[in-house]
Coordinates of C-alpha atoms (C1' of nucleotides) in Angstrom, one line a residue:
Chain A
M6 CA -121.4 48.8 94.6
S7 CA -123.3 46.0 93.1
P8 CA -127.1 45.8 93.8
E9 CA -126.5 42.5 95.6
Q10 CA -123.8 44.0 97.8
A11 CA -125.9 47.1 98.5
T12 CA -128.7 44.9 99.7
F13 CA -126.6 42.6 101.8
R14 CA -124.9 45.6 103.3
A15 CA -128.2 47.2 104.1
L16 CA -129.4 44.1 105.9
A17 CA -126.2 43.7 108.0
D18 CA -127.2 46.3 110.6
P19 CA -129.7 45.4 113.3
T20 CA -131.2 49.0 113.4
R21 CA -131.9 48.8 109.7
R22 CA -133.5 45.4 110.0
S23 CA -135.7 46.8 112.7
I24 CA -136.7 49.7 110.5
L25 CA -137.8 47.3 107.8
V26 CA -139.9 45.4 110.3
M27 CA -141.5 48.7 111.4
L28 CA -142.3 49.6 107.8
R29 CA -144.0 46.3 107.4
G30 CA -146.9 47.7 109.3
R31 CA -147.3 51.0 107.6
D32 CA -145.4 53.8 105.8
L33 CA -143.5 56.1 108.1
T34 CA -141.8 59.5 107.9
I35 CA -138.2 59.9 109.0
S36 CA -139.3 61.5 112.3
E37 CA -141.8 58.7 113.0
V38 CA -139.1 56.1 112.4
A39 CA -136.7 58.1 114.6
E40 CA -139.2 58.1 117.5
N41 CA -138.6 54.4 117.9
F42 CA -134.8 54.6 118.4
D43 CA -132.5 56.1 120.9
M44 CA -130.5 58.0 118.4
T45 CA -130.8 61.2 116.5
R46 CA -132.9 61.8 113.4
A47 CA -129.8 62.4 111.5
A48 CA -128.5 58.9 112.3
V49 CA -131.8 57.3 111.4
K50 CA -131.8 59.3 108.2
K51 CA -128.5 57.7 107.3
H52 CA -129.9 54.3 107.9
L53 CA -132.8 55.1 105.7
T54 CA -130.4 56.2 102.9
V55 CA -128.6 52.9 103.1
L56 CA -131.8 51.0 103.0
S57 CA -132.8 53.1 100.0
D58 CA -129.5 52.4 98.3
G59 CA -130.0 48.7 98.9
G60 CA -133.4 48.9 97.2
L61 CA -135.2 47.8 100.3
I62 CA -137.3 50.9 100.7
T63 CA -138.6 53.7 98.5
V64 CA -139.0 57.3 99.6
R65 CA -141.6 59.8 98.4
A66 CA -142.0 63.4 99.3
S67 CA -145.3 64.7 100.8
G68 CA -144.9 68.3 101.5
R69 CA -142.1 68.8 103.9
E70 CA -142.2 65.1 104.9
R71 CA -140.5 62.1 103.4
I72 CA -142.5 59.0 103.5
N73 CA -140.6 55.7 103.6
T74 CA -142.2 52.6 102.2
L75 CA -141.0 49.0 102.1
N76 CA -140.1 47.8 98.6
P77 CA -141.5 44.4 97.9
N78 CA -138.8 43.6 95.3
G79 CA -136.0 44.8 97.6
I80 CA -135.0 41.4 98.9
D81 CA -134.7 39.8 95.4
P82 CA -130.9 39.9 95.3
V83 CA -130.7 38.1 98.6
V84 CA -133.2 35.5 97.6
D85 CA -131.5 35.0 94.3
W86 CA -128.2 34.5 96.0
L87 CA -129.5 32.1 98.5
K88 CA -130.9 30.1 95.7
F89 CA -127.5 28.9 94.8
F90 CA -127.5 26.9 98.0
D91 CA -130.7 25.0 97.5
T92 CA -129.0 21.7 97.4
F93 CA -127.0 22.4 100.6
W94 CA -129.3 24.6 102.5
D95 CA -132.4 22.5 101.9
D96 CA -135.2 23.1 99.5
R97 CA -136.8 25.3 102.0
L98 CA -135.3 28.2 100.1
S99 CA -136.6 27.2 96.7
T100 CA -140.0 26.9 98.3
L101 CA -139.7 30.4 99.8
K102 CA -138.6 31.8 96.5
T103 CA -141.4 30.2 94.5
V104 CA -144.1 31.6 96.8
I105 CA -142.6 35.0 96.8
E106 CA -142.4 35.1 93.0
K107 CA -146.0 34.0 92.7
D108 CA -147.1 36.6 95.2
K109 CA -145.6 39.4 93.2
K110 CA -147.6 38.8 90.1
Chain B
M27 CA -123.8 39.2 119.3
S28 CA -127.0 37.5 118.4
P29 CA -126.9 34.5 116.1
E30 CA -129.0 36.4 113.7
Q31 CA -126.7 39.3 113.7
A32 CA -123.6 37.1 113.4
T33 CA -125.1 35.5 110.3
F34 CA -126.2 38.7 108.6
R35 CA -122.8 40.2 109.3
A36 CA -121.0 37.2 107.9
L37 CA -123.0 37.5 104.7
A38 CA -122.4 41.2 104.3
D39 CA -118.9 40.8 102.8
P40 CA -118.5 39.8 99.1
T41 CA -115.3 37.8 99.8
R42 CA -117.1 35.7 102.4
R43 CA -120.1 35.1 100.1
S44 CA -117.6 33.9 97.5
I45 CA -116.0 31.5 100.0
L46 CA -119.4 30.0 100.7
V47 CA -120.0 29.5 97.0
M48 CA -116.6 27.8 96.8
L49 CA -117.4 25.5 99.7
R50 CA -120.6 24.5 97.9
G51 CA -118.5 22.4 95.6
R52 CA -116.3 20.7 98.2
D53 CA -114.7 21.1 101.6
L54 CA -111.5 23.1 101.5
T55 CA -108.5 23.9 103.8
I56 CA -107.6 27.4 104.6
S57 CA -104.8 27.4 102.1
E58 CA -107.0 26.1 99.4
V59 CA -109.5 28.8 100.0
A60 CA -106.7 31.4 100.0
E61 CA -105.4 30.3 96.6
N62 CA -108.6 31.7 95.1
F63 CA -108.1 35.2 96.4
D64 CA -105.7 38.0 95.9
M65 CA -105.0 38.5 99.6
T66 CA -103.0 36.8 102.3
R67 CA -103.9 33.6 104.0
A68 CA -104.2 35.5 107.2
A69 CA -106.9 37.7 105.8
V70 CA -108.8 34.7 104.4
K71 CA -108.5 33.0 107.8
K72 CA -110.2 36.0 109.4
H73 CA -113.0 35.7 106.9
L74 CA -113.4 32.0 107.7
T75 CA -113.5 32.9 111.4
V76 CA -116.4 35.3 110.8
L77 CA -118.2 32.7 108.7
S78 CA -117.7 30.2 111.5
D79 CA -119.0 32.7 114.1
G80 CA -122.0 33.2 111.9
G81 CA -122.6 29.5 111.9
L82 CA -122.3 29.3 108.1
I83 CA -119.4 26.9 108.1
T84 CA -117.9 24.3 110.4
V85 CA -114.2 23.6 110.8
R86 CA -112.6 20.3 111.6
A87 CA -108.9 19.5 112.2
S88 CA -107.2 17.0 110.1
G89 CA -103.5 16.8 111.1
R90 CA -102.1 20.2 110.6
E91 CA -104.9 21.2 108.3
R92 CA -108.2 22.8 109.0
I93 CA -111.0 21.7 106.8
N94 CA -113.9 24.1 106.2
T95 CA -117.3 22.8 105.5
L96 CA -120.6 24.5 104.6
N97 CA -123.1 24.2 107.5
P98 CA -126.5 23.2 106.1
N99 CA -128.3 24.9 109.1
G100 CA -126.3 28.0 109.0
I101 CA -128.7 30.0 106.9
D102 CA -131.6 29.4 109.2
P103 CA -131.5 32.8 111.0
V104 CA -131.7 34.5 107.6
V105 CA -134.5 32.4 106.3
D106 CA -136.4 32.9 109.6
W107 CA -136.0 36.6 109.3
L108 CA -137.0 36.7 105.7
K109 CA -140.2 34.8 106.5
F110 CA -141.1 37.5 109.0
F111 CA -140.3 40.2 106.5
D112 CA -142.3 38.5 103.7
T113 CA -145.6 38.7 105.6
F114 CA -145.6 42.2 104.3
W115 CA -146.6 40.9 100.9
D116 CA -149.2 38.5 101.8
D117 CA -150.6 36.9 104.9
R118 CA -151.0 33.8 102.9
L119 CA -147.3 33.2 103.5
S120 CA -148.2 32.2 107.0
T121 CA -149.0 28.9 105.7
L122 CA -145.6 28.7 104.2
K123 CA -144.1 29.2 107.6
T124 CA -145.9 26.0 108.7
V125 CA -144.5 24.1 105.7
I126 CA -141.0 25.4 106.4
E127 CA -141.1 24.5 110.0
K128 CA -142.3 21.1 109.3
D129 CA -139.5 20.7 106.7
K130 CA -136.8 21.5 109.2
K131 CA -137.7 18.5 111.3
Chain C
dC14 C1' -83.2 15.4 113.6
dT15 C1' -84.0 18.9 110.3
dT16 C1' -86.8 21.1 107.1
dT17 C1' -91.0 22.2 105.1
dT18 C1' -95.8 23.1 105.3
dA19 C1' -100.2 24.7 107.5
dT20 C1' -102.0 27.1 110.7
dG21 C1' -102.6 30.4 115.0
dA22 C1' -102.0 34.8 116.9
dA23 C1' -100.9 39.4 117.7
dA24 C1' -99.5 44.0 116.4
dC25 C1' -100.4 47.5 113.3
dC26 C1' -102.6 50.4 109.4
dA27 C1' -106.1 52.7 106.5
dT28 C1' -110.7 53.1 105.5
dA29 C1' -115.6 52.3 106.3
dA30 C1' -119.3 52.7 109.3
dG31 C1' -122.4 54.4 113.0
dG32 C1' -123.2 58.2 115.5
dT33 C1' -123.5 63.4 117.0
dA34 C1' -123.7 68.4 116.5
dT35 C1' -124.6 72.2 113.7
dC36 C1' -126.5 74.9 110.2
dA37 C1' -129.2 75.6 105.9
dT38 C1' -133.5 75.1 103.4
dG39 C1' -138.3 74.1 102.3
dT40 C1' -143.0 73.9 104.0
dC41 C1' -147.0 74.4 107.1
dA42 C1' -149.6 77.3 110.3
dA43 C1' -151.0 81.3 112.6
Chain D
dT3 C1' -145.0 87.7 107.4
dT4 C1' -143.3 85.1 111.1
dG5 C1' -142.4 81.1 113.4
dA6 C1' -142.3 76.3 114.0
dC7 C1' -141.5 71.9 112.0
dA8 C1' -139.4 68.2 108.9
dT9 C1' -135.7 67.4 106.4
dG10 C1' -131.0 67.9 104.0
dA11 C1' -126.2 68.4 104.3
dT12 C1' -121.7 68.8 106.2
dA13 C1' -118.0 68.3 109.4
dC14 C1' -116.3 65.7 113.0
dC15 C1' -115.5 61.8 116.3
dT16 C1' -115.0 56.9 117.7
dT17 C1' -114.9 52.2 116.7
dA18 C1' -115.3 48.3 113.6
dT19 C1' -113.6 46.1 109.7
dG20 C1' -110.6 44.3 106.1
dG21 C1' -106.1 43.9 105.3
dT22 C1' -100.8 43.2 106.0
dT23 C1' -96.7 41.7 108.4
dT24 C1' -94.2 39.1 111.6
dC25 C1' -93.4 35.5 114.7
dA26 C1' -94.7 31.1 117.0
dT27 C1' -96.2 26.3 116.9
dA28 C1' -97.6 21.8 115.3
dA29 C1' -97.4 18.1 112.0
dA30 C1' -95.8 15.9 107.7
dA31 C1' -91.5 14.9 104.9
dG32 C1' -86.8 13.5 104.2

DNA sequence: CTTTTATGAAACCATAAGGTATCATGTCAA
DNA sequence: TTGACATGATACCTTATGGTTTCATAAAAG
């Protein structure tokens, strides 16, 4: 699967988008993420795997825990794709992209 | 389904993203869109329905034809979500929100 | 009027996706 | 060492999704 497709796929599920919003505040272990949802840890773990495959999060081991972190570069494929529609979907997008690029440096 | 979810879902399929790129050039009928893919017209029509449900295109009748057009505002839910997501990188982006909101008017 | 042409709609199929349950493994704590 | 805890991995289930086929209908062409 292309990186672009993996990222769009990862964003397509509302649970996964919620997880990303959660990780915006601070890094979380799998169990911590799972506490916020009415589903099993196994299900949450699958979502985290999809997010990782899509490059939207990174995972590091800390003892027996797995700490999930938001990846700042993860949405690049999406922003790059949206860029193609600047002329149609307004220059709001190019503005967004410009600021994001600057912020990464 | 929420408008946001409908839009993210619509963008999750590579065929649908290709269709949007196609429509960037000019409006197309269902048959014209279908000519560009190795699948039946019925399958393409389903994709166009999903894109319409996601607010990314609009469809108007012209005789027996259905003309599909890119919707300039269709990407708004995604942009709005990305803005929220991007505050992870820098709170300075909050000023960007203001600029974007103003630009929409 | 008859024949194309463009689309709509429904049934059907195979696979992907989201979820659970269960068991195995590695690690922390007593 | 012995449990308890956090995660990994697999099998399995149900539904959604992407696709085809087939038939119906509306409009343009002759």
